[in-house]
PDB file of C-alpha atoms and ligand atoms in Angstrom:
ATOM      1  CA  MET A   1      49.953-120.659  50.452  1.00 94.00           C
ATOM      2  CA  ARG A   2      49.659-117.371  52.279  1.00 96.00           C
ATOM      3  CA  ILE A   3      52.562-115.753  52.270  1.00 97.00           C
ATOM      4  CA  ILE A   4      53.239-112.839  54.914  1.00 98.00           C
ATOM      5  CA  LYS A   5      55.905-110.519  54.912  1.00 98.00           C
ATOM      6  CA  ALA A   6      57.344-107.826  57.437  1.00 98.00           C
ATOM      7  CA  LYS A   7      60.068-104.927  57.761  1.00 98.00           C
ATOM      8  CA  ASP A   8      62.005-106.438  60.552  1.00 98.00           C
ATOM      9  CA  TYR A   9      62.414-109.141  63.455  1.00 98.00           C
ATOM     10  CA  ASP A  10      59.779-107.434  65.732  1.00 98.00           C
ATOM     11  CA  GLU A  11      57.039-107.245  63.226  1.00 98.00           C
ATOM     12  CA  PHE A  12      58.117-111.136  62.013  1.00 98.00           C
ATOM     13  CA  SER A  13      57.781-112.182  65.167  1.00 98.00           C
ATOM     14  CA  LYS A  14      54.672-110.058  65.929  1.00 98.00           C
ATOM     15  CA  LYS A  15      52.813-111.094  62.957  1.00 98.00           C
ATOM     16  CA  ALA A  16      53.830-115.395  64.110  1.00 98.00           C
ATOM     17  CA  ALA A  17      52.520-114.571  67.244  1.00 98.00           C
ATOM     18  CA  SER A  18      49.591-113.618  65.886  1.00 98.00           C
ATOM     19  CA  ILE A  19      48.581-116.609  64.318  1.00 98.00           C
ATOM     20  CA  LEU A  20      49.370-118.826  67.415  1.00 98.00           C
ATOM     21  CA  ALA A  21      47.292-116.267  69.409  1.00 98.00           C
ATOM     22  CA  ALA A  22      44.491-116.543  67.034  1.00 98.00           C
ATOM     23  CA  GLN A  23      44.709-120.625  66.655  1.00 98.00           C
ATOM     24  CA  ILE A  24      44.666-120.529  70.628  1.00 98.00           C
ATOM     25  CA  ALA A  25      41.591-118.131  70.618  1.00 98.00           C
ATOM     26  CA  LEU A  26      39.788-120.551  68.641  1.00 98.00           C
ATOM     27  CA  LYS A  27      40.560-123.634  70.025  1.00 98.00           C
ATOM     28  CA  PRO A  28      41.748-123.350  73.680  1.00 98.00           C
ATOM     29  CA  ASP A  29      42.462-126.760  73.626  1.00 98.00           C
ATOM     30  CA  CYS A  30      44.637-127.124  70.477  1.00 98.00           C
ATOM     31  CA  VAL A  31      48.090-128.695  70.009  1.00 98.00           C
ATOM     32  CA  LEU A  32      50.862-126.505  69.162  1.00 99.00           C
ATOM     33  CA  GLY A  33      53.526-127.641  67.268  1.00 98.00           C
ATOM     34  CA  LEU A  34      56.518-125.977  68.100  1.00 99.00           C
ATOM     35  CA  ALA A  35      60.521-125.469  66.682  1.00 98.00           C
ATOM     36  CA  THR A  36      63.626-124.084  68.471  1.00 98.00           C
ATOM     37  CA  GLY A  37      66.432-122.396  67.050  1.00 96.00           C
ATOM     38  CA  SER A  38      67.286-118.854  67.016  1.00 96.00           C
ATOM     39  CA  THR A  39      64.131-117.841  64.622  1.00 98.00           C
ATOM     40  CA  PRO A  40      61.457-118.096  66.949  1.00 98.00           C
ATOM     41  CA  ILE A  41      62.401-116.498  69.997  1.00 98.00           C
ATOM     42  CA  GLY A  42      61.106-113.583  69.537  1.00 98.00           C
ATOM     43  CA  THR A  43      57.602-115.365  68.465  1.00 98.00           C
ATOM     44  CA  TYR A  44      57.634-116.818  72.232  1.00 98.00           C
ATOM     45  CA  ASP A  45      58.405-113.682  73.423  1.00 98.00           C
ATOM     46  CA  GLN A  46      55.705-111.752  72.099  1.00 98.00           C
ATOM     47  CA  LEU A  47      52.941-114.419  73.378  1.00 98.00           C
ATOM     48  CA  VAL A  48      54.621-114.421  76.575  1.00 98.00           C
ATOM     49  CA  GLU A  49      54.100-110.405  76.638  1.00 98.00           C
ATOM     50  CA  ARG A  50      50.099-111.261  75.204  1.00 98.00           C
ATOM     51  CA  TYR A  51      50.129-114.059  78.241  1.00 98.00           C
ATOM     52  CA  GLU A  52      51.051-111.049  80.476  1.00 98.00           C
ATOM     53  CA  ARG A  53      48.664-108.708  79.064  1.00 98.00           C
ATOM     54  CA  GLY A  54      45.988-111.308  79.679  1.00 98.00           C
ATOM     55  CA  GLU A  55      45.100-112.149  76.116  1.00 97.00           C
ATOM     56  CA  ILE A  56      46.622-115.885  75.890  1.00 98.00           C
ATOM     57  CA  ASP A  57      45.356-118.557  78.201  1.00 98.00           C
ATOM     58  CA  PHE A  58      47.502-121.511  77.746  1.00 98.00           C
ATOM     59  CA  SER A  59      45.817-123.321  80.307  1.00 98.00           C
ATOM     60  CA  GLN A  60      44.371-126.077  78.370  1.00 98.00           C
ATOM     61  CA  VAL A  61      47.117-126.219  75.493  1.00 98.00           C
ATOM     62  CA  THR A  62      49.226-129.233  74.420  1.00 98.00           C
ATOM     63  CA  THR A  63      52.414-128.852  72.482  1.00 99.00           C
ATOM     64  CA  VAL A  64      54.732-131.090  70.828  1.00 98.00           C
ATOM     65  CA  ASN A  65      58.159-130.005  69.688  1.00 98.00           C
ATOM     66  CA  LEU A  66      59.624-130.933  66.211  1.00 98.00           C
ATOM     67  CA  ASP A  67      62.847-132.209  67.567  1.00 98.00           C
ATOM     68  CA  GLU A  68      65.716-133.183  69.817  1.00 98.00           C
ATOM     69  CA  TYR A  69      69.377-134.111  70.255  1.00 98.00           C
ATOM     70  CA  ARG A  70      70.096-137.194  71.297  1.00 98.00           C
ATOM     71  CA  GLY A  71      72.287-137.358  73.751  1.00 97.00           C
ATOM     72  CA  LEU A  72      71.572-134.364  75.555  1.00 97.00           C
ATOM     73  CA  GLY A  73      69.794-134.182  79.180  1.00 96.00           C
ATOM     74  CA  LYS A  74      66.778-132.092  80.313  1.00 96.00           C
ATOM     75  CA  GLU A  75      69.220-129.803  82.321  1.00 96.00           C
ATOM     76  CA  ASN A  76      71.482-129.678  79.423  1.00 96.00           C
ATOM     77  CA  ASP A  77      71.337-125.642  78.640  1.00 96.00           C
ATOM     78  CA  GLN A  78      71.535-126.569  74.850  1.00 96.00           C
ATOM     79  CA  SER A  79      68.531-129.421  74.837  1.00 98.00           C
ATOM     80  CA  TYR A  80      65.453-128.013  73.051  1.00 98.00           C
ATOM     81  CA  TYR A  81      63.400-129.193  76.127  1.00 98.00           C
ATOM     82  CA  TYR A  82      65.641-126.369  78.229  1.00 98.00           C
ATOM     83  CA  PHE A  83      65.163-124.064  75.356  1.00 98.00           C
ATOM     84  CA  MET A  84      61.199-124.334  75.265  1.00 98.00           C
ATOM     85  CA  ASN A  85      60.947-124.405  78.921  1.00 98.00           C
ATOM     86  CA  LYS A  86      63.626-121.024  79.008  1.00 98.00           C
ATOM     87  CA  TYR A  87      61.711-118.841  76.224  1.00 98.00           C
ATOM     88  CA  LEU A  88      58.028-119.932  76.463  1.00 98.00           C
ATOM     89  CA  PHE A  89      57.005-122.871  79.401  1.00 98.00           C
ATOM     90  CA  ASP A  90      58.357-121.142  82.593  1.00 98.00           C
ATOM     91  CA  ARG A  91      56.934-117.635  81.647  1.00 98.00           C
ATOM     92  CA  VAL A  92      53.404-118.810  80.658  1.00 98.00           C
ATOM     93  CA  ASN A  93      50.054-120.524  82.546  1.00 98.00           C
ATOM     94  CA  ILE A  94      50.948-123.904  80.574  1.00 98.00           C
ATOM     95  CA  ASP A  95      50.266-127.562  82.058  1.00 98.00           C
ATOM     96  CA  LYS A  96      53.863-128.685  81.942  1.00 98.00           C
ATOM     97  CA  GLN A  97      52.433-132.701  81.740  1.00 98.00           C
ATOM     98  CA  ARG A  98      50.915-131.125  78.006  1.00 98.00           C
ATOM     99  CA  THR A  99      54.462-130.218  76.841  1.00 98.00           C
ATOM    100  CA  HIS A 100      56.120-132.904  74.867  1.00 98.00           C
ATOM    101  CA  LEU A 101      59.231-133.268  73.400  1.00 98.00           C
ATOM    102  CA  PRO A 102      61.050-136.408  72.284  1.00 98.00           C
ATOM    103  CA  ASP A 103      63.554-137.667  75.360  1.00 98.00           C
ATOM    104  CA  GLY A 104      67.017-137.227  74.260  1.00 98.00           C
ATOM    105  CA  MET A 105      68.383-139.238  76.831  1.00 98.00           C
ATOM    106  CA  ALA A 106      66.282-142.342  76.019  1.00 98.00           C
ATOM    107  CA  PRO A 107      68.373-145.528  75.758  1.00 96.00           C
ATOM    108  CA  ASP A 108      66.582-147.311  73.131  1.00 98.00           C
ATOM    109  CA  SER A 109      66.178-144.466  69.678  1.00 98.00           C
ATOM    110  CA  GLU A 110      63.776-146.655  68.069  1.00 98.00           C
ATOM    111  CA  LYS A 111      61.362-147.128  70.939  1.00 98.00           C
ATOM    112  CA  GLU A 112      61.593-143.271  71.691  1.00 98.00           C
ATOM    113  CA  SER A 113      60.557-142.899  68.318  1.00 98.00           C
ATOM    114  CA  GLU A 114      57.468-144.917  68.020  1.00 98.00           C
ATOM    115  CA  ARG A 115      56.754-143.520  71.450  1.00 98.00           C
ATOM    116  CA  TYR A 116      56.926-140.036  70.115  1.00 98.00           C
ATOM    117  CA  GLU A 117      55.218-140.500  66.818  1.00 98.00           C
ATOM    118  CA  LYS A 118      51.785-142.159  68.541  1.00 98.00           C
ATOM    119  CA  LEU A 119      51.898-139.730  71.415  1.00 98.00           C
ATOM    120  CA  ILE A 120      51.088-137.400  68.300  1.00 98.00           C
ATOM    121  CA  GLU A 121      48.565-139.129  67.163  1.00 98.00           C
ATOM    122  CA  GLU A 122      46.808-139.991  70.500  1.00 98.00           C
ATOM    123  CA  ILE A 123      46.758-136.613  71.563  1.00 98.00           C
ATOM    124  CA  GLY A 124      44.650-136.247  68.205  1.00 98.00           C
ATOM    125  CA  GLY A 125      47.684-134.797  66.056  1.00 98.00           C
ATOM    126  CA  VAL A 126      48.630-130.880  65.325  1.00 98.00           C
ATOM    127  CA  ASP A 127      46.493-128.065  64.499  1.00 98.00           C
ATOM    128  CA  ILE A 128      49.491-125.626  63.208  1.00 98.00           C
ATOM    129  CA  GLN A 129      52.966-126.802  63.192  1.00 99.00           C
ATOM    130  CA  VAL A 130      55.455-123.934  63.762  1.00 98.00           C
ATOM    131  CA  CYS A 131      58.736-124.701  61.315  1.00 98.00           C
ATOM    132  CA  GLY A 132      62.071-122.932  60.652  1.00 98.00           C
ATOM    133  CA  ILE A 133      63.818-123.868  57.662  1.00 98.00           C
ATOM    134  CA  GLY A 134      67.793-125.186  57.837  1.00 97.00           C
ATOM    135  CA  ASN A 135      70.264-123.375  55.711  1.00 95.00           C
ATOM    136  CA  ASN A 136      70.227-126.781  53.985  1.00 96.00           C
ATOM    137  CA  GLY A 137      66.509-126.687  53.327  1.00 98.00           C
ATOM    138  CA  HIS A 138      66.115-129.088  56.443  1.00 97.00           C
ATOM    139  CA  ILE A 139      62.436-129.061  58.511  1.00 98.00           C
ATOM    140  CA  GLY A 140      62.470-130.375  61.920  1.00 98.00           C
ATOM    141  CA  PHE A 141      66.236-132.588  61.824  1.00 97.00           C
ATOM    142  CA  CYS A 142      64.684-133.979  58.590  1.00 97.00           C
ATOM    143  CA  GLU A 143      67.900-133.534  56.794  1.00 97.00           C
ATOM    144  CA  PRO A 144      67.871-133.681  52.885  1.00 97.00           C
ATOM    145  CA  SER A 145      67.944-137.127  51.625  1.00 96.00           C
ATOM    146  CA  SER A 146      67.234-139.665  49.206  1.00 96.00           C
ATOM    147  CA  ILE A 147      63.679-140.299  50.330  1.00 97.00           C
ATOM    148  CA  PHE A 148      61.289-138.556  52.362  1.00 97.00           C
ATOM    149  CA  GLU A 149      61.226-139.877  56.122  1.00 97.00           C
ATOM    150  CA  LYS A 150      57.769-140.770  56.704  1.00 97.00           C
ATOM    151  CA  VAL A 151      57.648-140.759  60.731  1.00 98.00           C
ATOM    152  CA  THR A 152      59.905-139.533  63.757  1.00 98.00           C
ATOM    153  CA  LEU A 153      62.974-141.356  64.026  1.00 98.00           C
ATOM    154  CA  CYS A 154      66.173-140.733  65.002  1.00 98.00           C
ATOM    155  CA  VAL A 155      68.857-139.075  62.368  1.00 97.00           C
ATOM    156  CA  ASP A 156      72.652-138.413  62.235  1.00 96.00           C
ATOM    157  CA  LEU A 157      73.019-134.648  61.546  1.00 95.00           C
ATOM    158  CA  ALA A 158      74.237-133.324  58.281  1.00 94.00           C
ATOM    159  CA  GLU A 159      77.747-131.326  58.423  1.00 95.00           C
ATOM    160  CA  ALA A 160      75.896-128.346  57.234  1.00 94.00           C
ATOM    161  CA  THR A 161      73.491-128.466  60.182  1.00 95.00           C
ATOM    162  CA  ILE A 162      76.498-128.905  62.691  1.00 96.00           C
ATOM    163  CA  GLU A 163      78.568-126.003  61.331  1.00 95.00           C
ATOM    164  CA  ALA A 164      75.060-123.935  61.524  1.00 94.00           C
ATOM    165  CA  ASN A 165      74.485-124.535  65.056  1.00 95.00           C
ATOM    166  CA  LYS A 166      77.969-124.974  66.279  1.00 95.00           C
ATOM    167  CA  ARG A 167      77.533-121.127  67.271  1.00 95.00           C
ATOM    168  CA  PHE A 168      74.989-122.123  70.190  1.00 94.00           C
ATOM    169  CA  PHE A 169      78.052-124.555  71.419  1.00 96.00           C
ATOM    170  CA  GLU A 170      81.598-124.431  72.572  1.00 94.00           C
ATOM    171  CA  SER A 171      83.079-125.576  69.484  1.00 93.00           C
ATOM    172  CA  ALA A 172      81.544-128.014  66.766  1.00 94.00           C
ATOM    173  CA  ASP A 173      82.869-130.944  68.397  1.00 95.00           C
ATOM    174  CA  ASP A 174      80.519-130.051  70.926  1.00 94.00           C
ATOM    175  CA  VAL A 175      77.547-130.507  68.940  1.00 96.00           C
ATOM    176  CA  PRO A 176      75.556-133.669  69.501  1.00 97.00           C
ATOM    177  CA  ARG A 177      75.587-135.750  66.065  1.00 97.00           C
ATOM    178  CA  GLN A 178      72.381-137.219  66.484  1.00 97.00           C
ATOM    179  CA  ALA A 179      68.819-135.822  66.761  1.00 98.00           C
ATOM    180  CA  TYR A 180      64.888-136.934  67.133  1.00 98.00           C
ATOM    181  CA  THR A 181      62.548-135.785  64.941  1.00 98.00           C
ATOM    182  CA  MET A 182      59.513-135.594  63.468  1.00 98.00           C
ATOM    183  CA  GLY A 183      59.712-137.574  60.302  1.00 98.00           C
ATOM    184  CA  VAL A 184      58.467-135.277  57.123  1.00 98.00           C
ATOM    185  CA  GLY A 185      55.179-137.402  57.143  1.00 98.00           C
ATOM    186  CA  THR A 186      54.832-136.346  60.503  1.00 98.00           C
ATOM    187  CA  ILE A 187      55.254-132.930  59.840  1.00 98.00           C
ATOM    188  CA  MET A 188      52.702-132.707  56.943  1.00 98.00           C
ATOM    189  CA  LYS A 189      49.817-134.237  59.144  1.00 98.00           C
ATOM    190  CA  GLY A 190      49.500-130.787  60.818  1.00 98.00           C
ATOM    191  CA  LYS A 191      46.449-129.258  59.785  1.00 98.00           C
ATOM    192  CA  LYS A 192      48.232-125.734  59.420  1.00 98.00           C
ATOM    193  CA  ILE A 193      51.900-125.168  58.888  1.00 98.00           C
ATOM    194  CA  MET A 194      53.768-122.009  59.596  1.00 98.00           C
ATOM    195  CA  LEU A 195      57.114-121.929  58.330  1.00 98.00           C
ATOM    196  CA  LEU A 196      59.118-118.774  60.011  1.00 98.00           C
ATOM    197  CA  ALA A 197      62.613-117.503  57.891  1.00 98.00           C
ATOM    198  CA  TYR A 198      64.309-114.345  58.731  1.00 98.00           C
ATOM    199  CA  GLY A 199      67.203-112.991  57.267  1.00 98.00           C
ATOM    200  CA  GLU A 200      68.846-112.713  53.881  1.00 97.00           C
ATOM    201  CA  GLY A 201      70.763-115.935  54.587  1.00 97.00           C
ATOM    202  CA  LYS A 202      67.569-117.716  54.269  1.00 98.00           C
ATOM    203  CA  ALA A 203      66.687-116.283  51.069  1.00 98.00           C
ATOM    204  CA  ASP A 204      68.120-118.791  48.466  1.00 98.00           C
ATOM    205  CA  ILE A 205      66.997-121.531  50.128  1.00 98.00           C
ATOM    206  CA  LEU A 206      63.453-120.448  50.785  1.00 98.00           C
ATOM    207  CA  ALA A 207      63.038-119.889  47.315  1.00 97.00           C
ATOM    208  CA  LYS A 208      64.536-123.396  46.430  1.00 98.00           C
ATOM    209  CA  ALA A 209      62.027-124.840  48.346  1.00 98.00           C
ATOM    210  CA  PHE A 210      58.894-123.253  47.513  1.00 97.00           C
ATOM    211  CA  LEU A 211      59.773-122.277  43.518  1.00 97.00           C
ATOM    212  CA  GLY A 212      61.823-125.143  42.930  1.00 98.00           C
ATOM    213  CA  ASP A 213      61.294-129.159  42.476  1.00 98.00           C
ATOM    214  CA  ILE A 214      59.819-131.209  45.111  1.00 98.00           C
ATOM    215  CA  THR A 215      62.507-133.160  46.144  1.00 98.00           C
ATOM    216  CA  PRO A 216      63.831-134.980  49.306  1.00 98.00           C
ATOM    217  CA  GLU A 217      66.963-133.576  48.746  1.00 98.00           C
ATOM    218  CA  VAL A 218      65.252-130.090  49.791  1.00 98.00           C
ATOM    219  CA  PRO A 219      63.322-131.671  52.529  1.00 98.00           C
ATOM    220  CA  ALA A 220      60.816-128.285  52.966  1.00 98.00           C
ATOM    221  CA  SER A 221      60.077-128.626  48.993  1.00 98.00           C
ATOM    222  CA  ILE A 222      57.680-130.857  50.082  1.00 98.00           C
ATOM    223  CA  LEU A 223      55.602-128.193  51.957  1.00 98.00           C
ATOM    224  CA  GLN A 224      54.088-127.012  48.537  1.00 98.00           C
ATOM    225  CA  LEU A 225      51.919-130.089  48.866  1.00 98.00           C
ATOM    226  CA  HIS A 226      50.534-128.993  51.755  1.00 98.00           C
ATOM    227  CA  PRO A 227      47.027-127.348  51.414  1.00 98.00           C
ATOM    228  CA  ASP A 228      47.387-125.085  54.145  1.00 98.00           C
ATOM    229  CA  VAL A 229      50.897-123.226  54.862  1.00 98.00           C
ATOM    230  CA  ILE A 230      51.909-119.967  55.921  1.00 98.00           C
ATOM    231  CA  LEU A 231      55.393-118.503  55.065  1.00 98.00           C
ATOM    232  CA  VAL A 232      55.883-115.536  57.586  1.00 98.00           C
ATOM    233  CA  GLY A 233      59.302-114.019  56.208  1.00 98.00           C
ATOM    234  CA  ASP A 234      61.007-110.722  56.705  1.00 98.00           C
ATOM    235  CA  GLU A 235      61.497-108.859  53.156  1.00 97.00           C
ATOM    236  CA  ALA A 236      65.234-109.988  53.285  1.00 98.00           C
ATOM    237  CA  ALA A 237      64.124-113.764  53.334  1.00 98.00           C
ATOM    238  CA  LEU A 238      61.530-113.218  50.886  1.00 98.00           C
ATOM    239  CA  SER A 239      63.690-111.113  48.281  1.00 97.00           C
ATOM    240  CA  LYS A 240      64.103-114.201  45.868  1.00 97.00           C
ATOM    241  CA  PHE A 241      60.462-114.441  45.676  1.00 94.00           C
ATOM    242  CA  PRO A 242      58.778-112.732  42.317  1.00 85.00           C
ATOM    243  CA  ASP A 243      56.552-110.062  44.235  1.00 71.00           C
ATOM    244  CA  SER A 244      59.367-108.995  46.217  1.00 54.00           C
TER     245      SER A 244
HETATM  246  P1  LIG B   1      67.593-121.181  62.991  1.00 72.10           P
HETATM  247  O1  LIG B   1      67.505-122.416  62.320  1.00 72.10           O
HETATM  248  O2  LIG B   1      66.190-120.400  63.343  1.00 72.10           O
HETATM  249  O3  LIG B   1      68.551-121.097  64.136  1.00 72.10           O
HETATM  250  O4  LIG B   1      67.655-120.335  61.912  1.00 72.10           O
HETATM  251  C1  LIG B   1      66.440-123.043  61.758  1.00 72.10           C
HETATM  252  C2  LIG B   1      66.201-124.799  61.484  1.00 72.10           C
HETATM  253  O5  LIG B   1      67.662-124.997  61.377  1.00 72.10           O
HETATM  254  O6  LIG B   1      65.313-125.033  61.119  1.00 72.10           O
END
């Protein structure tokens, strides 16, 4: 695993964006696996700035997102579809036909999960997968569990996740109780994985995930087995790592 340490959010976002920009430069028709949440917003802003400076061409890029709330439509400003358009897709020259998320309004959750898993295979898999990490160690919405989920599925959100995400909603009651997520196995198939962790609130779980046991109780810990992980963190998030 490569660890990249940044001193503040601006540097953190620039470093993460540089890695994605390099991936697009090396393979203009690459598949980016993308994430939502507060952590990557600065990264997307940096990508937009580079696009505006003429440094990145998104015209041949394909994207697949990690997850989506079940029950939220595309027009809902808390859906991840809405988030991705707002922070990235509406601001660059990406072909929207090549941007993919699970459909939060699909009537049959099993069929929708199968469709999404198959779609990822059909587009040739993910070249680089961006992930955040939840306070409980989740990646995507793969919550702590007794097993590592292999493929895309519809999950019940953990109480810790509802609690963490209620800041984006009017109240905890408004947070959807279910979501679609790539499985841990789907995420692990990404050729390269870039995990983003910012702030001291992530320090303990990051240490547990990367320095502790590999266990489905800490889903991110599976990344210890992936051959090509880049962990981008700020000094606070990385403060529990030995060389920090
Ligand atoms: P955050 O979420 O970026 O808002 O901290 C990360 C996650 O839950 O995966």
